[in-house]
Amino acid sequence: MKEKQHSESQEDYLEAIYIVNQRNGYCRSVDLAEQLGYSKASVSVAVSKMKADGLLLVGHAGLLELTSEGEKTAKYTLQKHMLLRKLLRDIGVEEQQADLEACKIEHIISEETFRKLTEAAESRIQ
């Protein structure tokens, strides 16, 4: 999946918006701030930037809605996170540490390496 490069911060925000939307059926800036543990002011700045970059829309009542590009990026980032966390857990890394490190690795791993890790994980299941 060749995708436009977004900043690590944008990927984290998009992933969090996607997760909150899946959990609650909606996401507002306050929900996003709570999910990430960031201040409302920081979230407001990031939302404005992502809106300008065409990654999200702010809808009725301040609901954050991912654009198709924003959703594609969010889902891909989440896929990387989940696979990396699982692989780290499979080799014995403690759950909280695996989650933290998966979050770091998901932003630097190449598309090719992610594809190969996915293939290797799928072949282990079969």
Short mmCIF file of C-alpha atoms in Angstrom, two decimals:
data_model
loop_
_atom_site.label_atom_id
_atom_site.label_comp_id
_atom_site.label_asym_id
_atom_site.label_seq_id
_atom_site.Cartn_x
_atom_site.Cartn_y
_atom_site.Cartn_z
CA MET A 1 0.00 0.00 0.00
CA LYS A 2 1.79 3.09 -1.19
CA GLU A 3 0.56 6.00 0.87
CA LYS A 4 1.30 9.66 1.29
CA GLN A 5 3.71 10.23 4.15
CA HIS A 6 2.16 11.83 7.20
CA SER A 7 3.90 12.89 10.38
CA GLU A 8 4.11 10.51 13.31
CA SER A 9 1.86 12.87 15.24
CA GLN A 10 -0.78 12.91 12.50
CA GLU A 11 -0.73 9.12 12.31
CA ASP A 12 -1.24 8.91 16.09
CA TYR A 13 -4.11 11.37 15.97
CA LEU A 14 -5.79 9.65 13.02
CA GLU A 15 -5.43 6.24 14.63
CA ALA A 16 -6.92 7.58 17.88
CA ILE A 17 -9.85 9.24 16.08
CA TYR A 18 -10.55 5.96 14.29
CA ILE A 19 -10.41 3.98 17.55
CA VAL A 20 -12.67 6.43 19.43
CA ASN A 21 -15.15 6.44 16.52
CA GLN A 22 -15.21 2.64 16.55
CA ARG A 23 -15.74 2.54 20.31
CA ASN A 24 -18.25 5.39 20.73
CA GLY A 25 -19.75 5.85 17.28
CA TYR A 26 -18.42 9.42 17.32
CA CYS A 27 -15.33 11.40 18.25
CA ARG A 28 -15.09 14.99 19.45
CA SER A 29 -11.92 16.91 20.24
CA VAL A 30 -12.49 16.35 23.96
CA ASP A 31 -12.72 12.57 23.37
CA LEU A 32 -9.53 12.70 21.36
CA ALA A 33 -7.72 14.66 24.07
CA GLU A 34 -8.83 12.08 26.64
CA GLN A 35 -7.81 9.13 24.44
CA LEU A 36 -4.32 10.51 23.85
CA GLY A 37 -3.79 12.22 27.20
CA TYR A 38 -3.15 15.57 25.48
CA SER A 39 -4.44 19.03 26.31
CA LYS A 40 -7.50 20.35 24.51
CA ALA A 41 -5.34 23.18 23.13
CA SER A 42 -2.84 20.73 21.58
CA VAL A 43 -5.68 18.72 20.06
CA SER A 44 -7.25 21.89 18.66
CA VAL A 45 -4.02 22.83 16.87
CA ALA A 46 -3.60 19.31 15.48
CA VAL A 47 -7.23 19.14 14.34
CA SER A 48 -6.85 22.43 12.48
CA LYS A 49 -3.70 21.15 10.74
CA MET A 50 -5.26 17.82 9.78
CA LYS A 51 -8.37 19.61 8.53
CA ALA A 52 -6.17 21.86 6.36
CA ASP A 53 -4.31 18.76 5.10
CA GLY A 54 -7.59 17.14 4.05
CA LEU A 55 -7.40 14.32 6.58
CA LEU A 56 -10.52 15.13 8.54
CA LEU A 57 -13.66 17.22 8.65
CA VAL A 58 -15.26 18.82 11.64
CA GLY A 59 -18.94 18.07 11.38
CA HIS A 60 -22.09 18.95 13.27
CA ALA A 61 -21.56 19.51 16.99
CA GLY A 62 -17.80 19.36 16.56
CA LEU A 63 -17.73 15.70 15.54
CA LEU A 64 -14.44 14.67 13.96
CA GLU A 65 -14.95 12.78 10.72
CA LEU A 66 -12.06 11.20 8.88
CA THR A 67 -11.85 11.83 5.14
CA SER A 68 -11.17 8.80 2.94
CA GLU A 69 -7.44 9.60 3.05
CA GLY A 70 -7.56 10.09 6.82
CA GLU A 71 -9.40 6.82 7.34
CA LYS A 72 -7.03 4.92 5.03
CA THR A 73 -4.04 6.24 6.98
CA ALA A 74 -5.71 5.50 10.33
CA LYS A 75 -6.55 1.92 9.39
CA TYR A 76 -3.09 1.25 7.98
CA THR A 77 -1.41 2.69 11.09
CA LEU A 78 -3.68 0.59 13.31
CA GLN A 79 -2.92 -2.55 11.27
CA LYS A 80 0.80 -1.96 11.76
CA HIS A 81 0.33 -1.32 15.46
CA MET A 82 -1.74 -4.45 16.03
CA LEU A 83 0.61 -6.75 14.12
CA LEU A 84 3.73 -5.33 15.76
CA ARG A 85 2.18 -5.56 19.23
CA LYS A 86 1.18 -9.18 18.58
CA LEU A 87 4.63 -10.12 17.30
CA LEU A 88 6.29 -8.50 20.31
CA ARG A 89 3.89 -10.27 22.68
CA ASP A 90 4.56 -13.57 20.88
CA ILE A 91 8.26 -13.29 21.67
CA GLY A 92 7.55 -12.59 25.33
CA VAL A 93 7.52 -8.80 25.61
CA GLU A 94 5.23 -7.65 28.42
CA GLU A 95 1.91 -6.26 27.13
CA GLN A 96 2.34 -2.61 28.12
CA GLN A 97 5.90 -2.51 26.79
CA ALA A 98 4.84 -4.24 23.57
CA ASP A 99 2.11 -1.63 23.07
CA LEU A 100 4.52 1.28 23.65
CA GLU A 101 7.16 -0.12 21.33
CA ALA A 102 4.66 -1.07 18.63
CA CYS A 103 3.53 2.57 18.65
CA LYS A 104 7.09 3.71 18.01
CA ILE A 105 7.92 1.09 15.39
CA GLU A 106 4.70 1.60 13.41
CA HIS A 107 5.92 5.02 12.30
CA ILE A 108 9.35 4.00 11.07
CA ILE A 109 8.81 0.56 9.57
CA SER A 110 8.97 0.47 5.79
CA GLU A 111 6.05 -0.69 3.71
CA GLU A 112 8.13 -3.61 2.42
CA THR A 113 9.16 -4.76 5.90
CA PHE A 114 5.58 -4.50 7.14
CA ARG A 115 4.39 -6.57 4.18
CA LYS A 116 7.02 -9.24 4.88
CA LEU A 117 6.16 -9.33 8.59
CA THR A 118 2.49 -9.71 7.67
CA GLU A 119 3.30 -12.58 5.30
CA ALA A 120 5.47 -14.27 7.93
CA ALA A 121 2.77 -13.92 10.59
CA GLU A 122 0.13 -15.32 8.22
CA SER A 123 2.30 -18.30 7.28
CA ARG A 124 2.78 -19.13 10.99
CA ILE A 125 -1.00 -19.28 11.42
CA GLN A 126 -1.53 -21.70 8.51
#
